[in-house]
Tab-separated table of C-alpha atoms in Angstrom:
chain	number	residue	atom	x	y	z
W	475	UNK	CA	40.247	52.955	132.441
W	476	UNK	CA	38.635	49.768	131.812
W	477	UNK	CA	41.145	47.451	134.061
W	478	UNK	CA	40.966	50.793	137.004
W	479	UNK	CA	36.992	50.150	136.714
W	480	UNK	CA	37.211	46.337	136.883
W	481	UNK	CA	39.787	46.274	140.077
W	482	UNK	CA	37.886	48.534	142.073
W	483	UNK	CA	34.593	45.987	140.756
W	484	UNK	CA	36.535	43.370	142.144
W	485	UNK	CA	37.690	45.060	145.394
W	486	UNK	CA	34.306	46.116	146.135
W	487	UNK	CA	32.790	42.621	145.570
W	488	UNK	CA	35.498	41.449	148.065
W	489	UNK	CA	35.177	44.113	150.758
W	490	UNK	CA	31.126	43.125	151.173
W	491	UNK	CA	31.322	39.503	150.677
W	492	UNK	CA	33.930	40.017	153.681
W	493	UNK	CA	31.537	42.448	156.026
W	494	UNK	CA	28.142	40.244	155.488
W	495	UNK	CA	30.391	37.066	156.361
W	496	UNK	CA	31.561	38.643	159.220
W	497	UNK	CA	28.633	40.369	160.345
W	498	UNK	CA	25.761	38.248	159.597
W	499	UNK	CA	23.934	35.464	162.271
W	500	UNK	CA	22.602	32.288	162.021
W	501	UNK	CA	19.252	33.825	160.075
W	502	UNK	CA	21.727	36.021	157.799
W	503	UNK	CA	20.435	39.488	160.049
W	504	UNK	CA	23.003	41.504	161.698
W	505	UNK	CA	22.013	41.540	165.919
W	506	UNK	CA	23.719	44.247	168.110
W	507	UNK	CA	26.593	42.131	170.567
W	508	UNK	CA	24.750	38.931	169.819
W	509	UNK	CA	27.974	36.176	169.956
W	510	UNK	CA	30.707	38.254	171.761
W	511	UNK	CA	31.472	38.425	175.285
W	512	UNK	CA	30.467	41.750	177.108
W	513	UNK	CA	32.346	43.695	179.396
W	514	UNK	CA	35.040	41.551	180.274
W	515	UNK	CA	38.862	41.223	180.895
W	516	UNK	CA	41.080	38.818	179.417
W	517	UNK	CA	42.432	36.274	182.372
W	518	UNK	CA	45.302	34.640	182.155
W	519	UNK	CA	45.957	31.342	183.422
W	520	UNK	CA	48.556	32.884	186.055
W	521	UNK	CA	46.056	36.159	186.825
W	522	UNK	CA	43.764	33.628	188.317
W	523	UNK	CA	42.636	33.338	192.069
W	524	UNK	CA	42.851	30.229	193.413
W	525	UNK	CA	38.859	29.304	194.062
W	526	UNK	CA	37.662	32.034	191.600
W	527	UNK	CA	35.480	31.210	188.843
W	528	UNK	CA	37.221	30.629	185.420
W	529	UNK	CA	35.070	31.893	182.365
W	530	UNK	CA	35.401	31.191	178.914
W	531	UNK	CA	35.080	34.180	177.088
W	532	UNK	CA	34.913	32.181	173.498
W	533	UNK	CA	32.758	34.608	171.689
W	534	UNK	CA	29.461	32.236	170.863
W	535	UNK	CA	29.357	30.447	167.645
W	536	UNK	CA	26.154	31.699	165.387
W	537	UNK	CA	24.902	27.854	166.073
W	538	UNK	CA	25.243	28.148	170.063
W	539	UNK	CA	23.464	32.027	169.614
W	540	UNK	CA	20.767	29.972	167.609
W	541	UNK	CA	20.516	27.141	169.882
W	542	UNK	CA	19.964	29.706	172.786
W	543	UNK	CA	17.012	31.522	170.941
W	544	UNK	CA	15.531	28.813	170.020
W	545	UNK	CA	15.488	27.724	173.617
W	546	UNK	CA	14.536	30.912	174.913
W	547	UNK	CA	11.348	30.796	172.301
W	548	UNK	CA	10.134	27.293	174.029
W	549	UNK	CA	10.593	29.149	177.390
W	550	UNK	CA	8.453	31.736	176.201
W	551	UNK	CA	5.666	28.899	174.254
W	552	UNK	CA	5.074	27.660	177.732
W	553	UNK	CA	4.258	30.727	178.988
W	554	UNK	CA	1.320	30.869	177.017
W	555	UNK	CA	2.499	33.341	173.952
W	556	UNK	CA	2.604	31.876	170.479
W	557	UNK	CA	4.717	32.611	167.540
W	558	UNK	CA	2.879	35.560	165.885
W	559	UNK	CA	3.057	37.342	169.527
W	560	UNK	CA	6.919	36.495	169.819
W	561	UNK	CA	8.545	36.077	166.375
W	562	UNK	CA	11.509	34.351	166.325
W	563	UNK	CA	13.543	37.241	164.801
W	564	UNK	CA	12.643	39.297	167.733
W	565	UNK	CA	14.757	37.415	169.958
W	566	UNK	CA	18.177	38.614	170.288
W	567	UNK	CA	20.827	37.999	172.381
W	568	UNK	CA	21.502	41.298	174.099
W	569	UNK	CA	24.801	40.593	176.187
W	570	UNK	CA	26.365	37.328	176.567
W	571	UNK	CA	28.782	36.785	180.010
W	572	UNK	CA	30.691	34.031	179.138
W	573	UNK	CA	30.788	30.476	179.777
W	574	UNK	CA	31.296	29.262	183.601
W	575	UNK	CA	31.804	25.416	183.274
W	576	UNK	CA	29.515	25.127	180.445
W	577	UNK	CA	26.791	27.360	181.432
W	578	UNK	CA	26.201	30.350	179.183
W	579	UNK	CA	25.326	32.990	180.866
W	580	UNK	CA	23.029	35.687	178.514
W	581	UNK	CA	20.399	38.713	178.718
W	582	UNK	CA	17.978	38.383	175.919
W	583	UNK	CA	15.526	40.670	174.065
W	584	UNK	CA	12.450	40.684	172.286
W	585	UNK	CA	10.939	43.730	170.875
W	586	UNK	CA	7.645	42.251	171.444
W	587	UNK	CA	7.930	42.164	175.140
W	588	UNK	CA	8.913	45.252	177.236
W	589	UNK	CA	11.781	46.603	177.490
W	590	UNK	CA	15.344	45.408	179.740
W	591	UNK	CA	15.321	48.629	180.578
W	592	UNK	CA	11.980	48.630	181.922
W	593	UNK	CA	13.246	46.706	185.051
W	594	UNK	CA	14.959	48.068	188.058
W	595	UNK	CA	16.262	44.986	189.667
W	596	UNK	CA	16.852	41.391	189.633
W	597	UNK	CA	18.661	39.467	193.087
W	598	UNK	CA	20.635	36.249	192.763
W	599	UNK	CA	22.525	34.433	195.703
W	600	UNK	CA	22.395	38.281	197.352
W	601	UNK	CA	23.681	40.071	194.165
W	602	UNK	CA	21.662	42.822	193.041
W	603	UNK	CA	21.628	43.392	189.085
W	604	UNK	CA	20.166	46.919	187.654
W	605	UNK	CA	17.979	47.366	185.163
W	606	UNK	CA	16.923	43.939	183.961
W	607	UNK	CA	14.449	41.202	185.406
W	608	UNK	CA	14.078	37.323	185.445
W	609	UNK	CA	13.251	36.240	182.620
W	610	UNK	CA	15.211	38.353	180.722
W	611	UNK	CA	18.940	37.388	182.699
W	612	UNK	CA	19.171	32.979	180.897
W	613	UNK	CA	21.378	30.471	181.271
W	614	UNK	CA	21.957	27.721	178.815
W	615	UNK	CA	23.591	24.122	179.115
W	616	UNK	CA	23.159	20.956	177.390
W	617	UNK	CA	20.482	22.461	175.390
W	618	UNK	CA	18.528	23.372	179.050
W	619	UNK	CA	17.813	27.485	179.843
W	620	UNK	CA	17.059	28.494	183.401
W	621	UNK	CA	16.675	31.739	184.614
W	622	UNK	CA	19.747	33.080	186.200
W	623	UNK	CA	18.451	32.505	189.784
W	624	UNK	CA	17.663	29.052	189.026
W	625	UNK	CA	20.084	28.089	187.365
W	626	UNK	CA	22.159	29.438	190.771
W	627	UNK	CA	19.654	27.482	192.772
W	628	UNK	CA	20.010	24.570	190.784
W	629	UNK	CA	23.543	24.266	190.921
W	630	UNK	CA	24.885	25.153	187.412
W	631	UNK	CA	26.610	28.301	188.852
W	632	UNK	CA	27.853	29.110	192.611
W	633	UNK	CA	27.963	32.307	194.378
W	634	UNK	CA	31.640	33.407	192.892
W	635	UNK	CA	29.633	32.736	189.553
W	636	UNK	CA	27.512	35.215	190.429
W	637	UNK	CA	29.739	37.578	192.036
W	638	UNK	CA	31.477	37.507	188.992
W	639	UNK	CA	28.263	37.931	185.772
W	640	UNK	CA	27.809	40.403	188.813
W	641	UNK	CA	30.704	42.745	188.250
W	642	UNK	CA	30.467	42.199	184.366
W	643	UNK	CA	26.879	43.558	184.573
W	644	UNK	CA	27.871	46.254	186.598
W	645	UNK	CA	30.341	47.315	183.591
W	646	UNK	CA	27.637	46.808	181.414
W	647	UNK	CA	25.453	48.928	182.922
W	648	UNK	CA	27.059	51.553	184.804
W	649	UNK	CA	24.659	54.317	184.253
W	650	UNK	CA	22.454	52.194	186.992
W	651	UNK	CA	24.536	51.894	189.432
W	652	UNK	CA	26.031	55.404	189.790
């Protein structure tokens, strides 16, 4: 009884060590899709369209999800709110698109602010994404973030780049575009 009690000790010990590794971020708290590309399907090398975009869909490393919050946060200092209004913990990485030549492409949340869902639309290079706004829809590279749109005006992505976060947010968010 004593060696049955002591295995199933040890097997439990294991198990949650295992899930809080797994599961826990850079801060140790568990955020909803916050390092793992959304909504997309694995391409091959020989799948690929000559001319079409070629994402990396490495999941983000709890660093890089960091490193994007934190960046986010300054965005969000220079628009006038402080710390107590936007904690850092309230910034989460809601959906992350992938990486198109080294641009991460991400929709982030904060409780503190209203909602994504608050927002009907948002247009880059002639795309139309549902349900989420500017300064929600970021792009990160080389420890920069720009707003989707200007990160398409400023280069970092081109209009197949778009077309294709595009059809990944449309997956994402089907109910809006029924």
């Amino acid at each position: 009884m004593k060696k049955k009690i002591i295995s199933l000790f040890v097997v439990l010990t294991f198990c949650i060590s295992v899930v809080f590794c797994a599961c826990g971020g850079a801060d140790g708290k568990v955020e909803k899709n916050e390092v793992s590309p959304m909504g997309q399907e694995q391409t091959s090398p020989e799948n690929i369209k000559e001319g079409s975009p070629v994402v990396d869909e490495t999941p983000l490393t709890a660093d890089e999800a960091l490193s994007i919050r934190m960046a986010y946060r300054e965005i969000l200092k220079s628009e006038n709110f402080t710390e107590e209004q936007i904690p850092f913990e309230s910034i989460k990485i809601r959906h992350y698109y992938g990486s198109y030549d080294g641009v991460r492409v991400v929709i982030i949340d904060c409780d503190r602010l209203d909602s994504v869902a608050l927002y009907p639309e948002y247009t880059v290079g002639g795309y139309v994404f549902e349900g989420v706004q500017r300064s929600y829809f970021m792009c990160y590279k080389d420890g920069e973030m720009l707003w989707l749109g200007e990160a398409y005006e400023n280069g970092w992505l081109d209009k197949d780049d778009i077309k294709t976060i595009n059809e990944t947010h449309r997956k994402l968010y089907t109910h809006y575009y029924s």
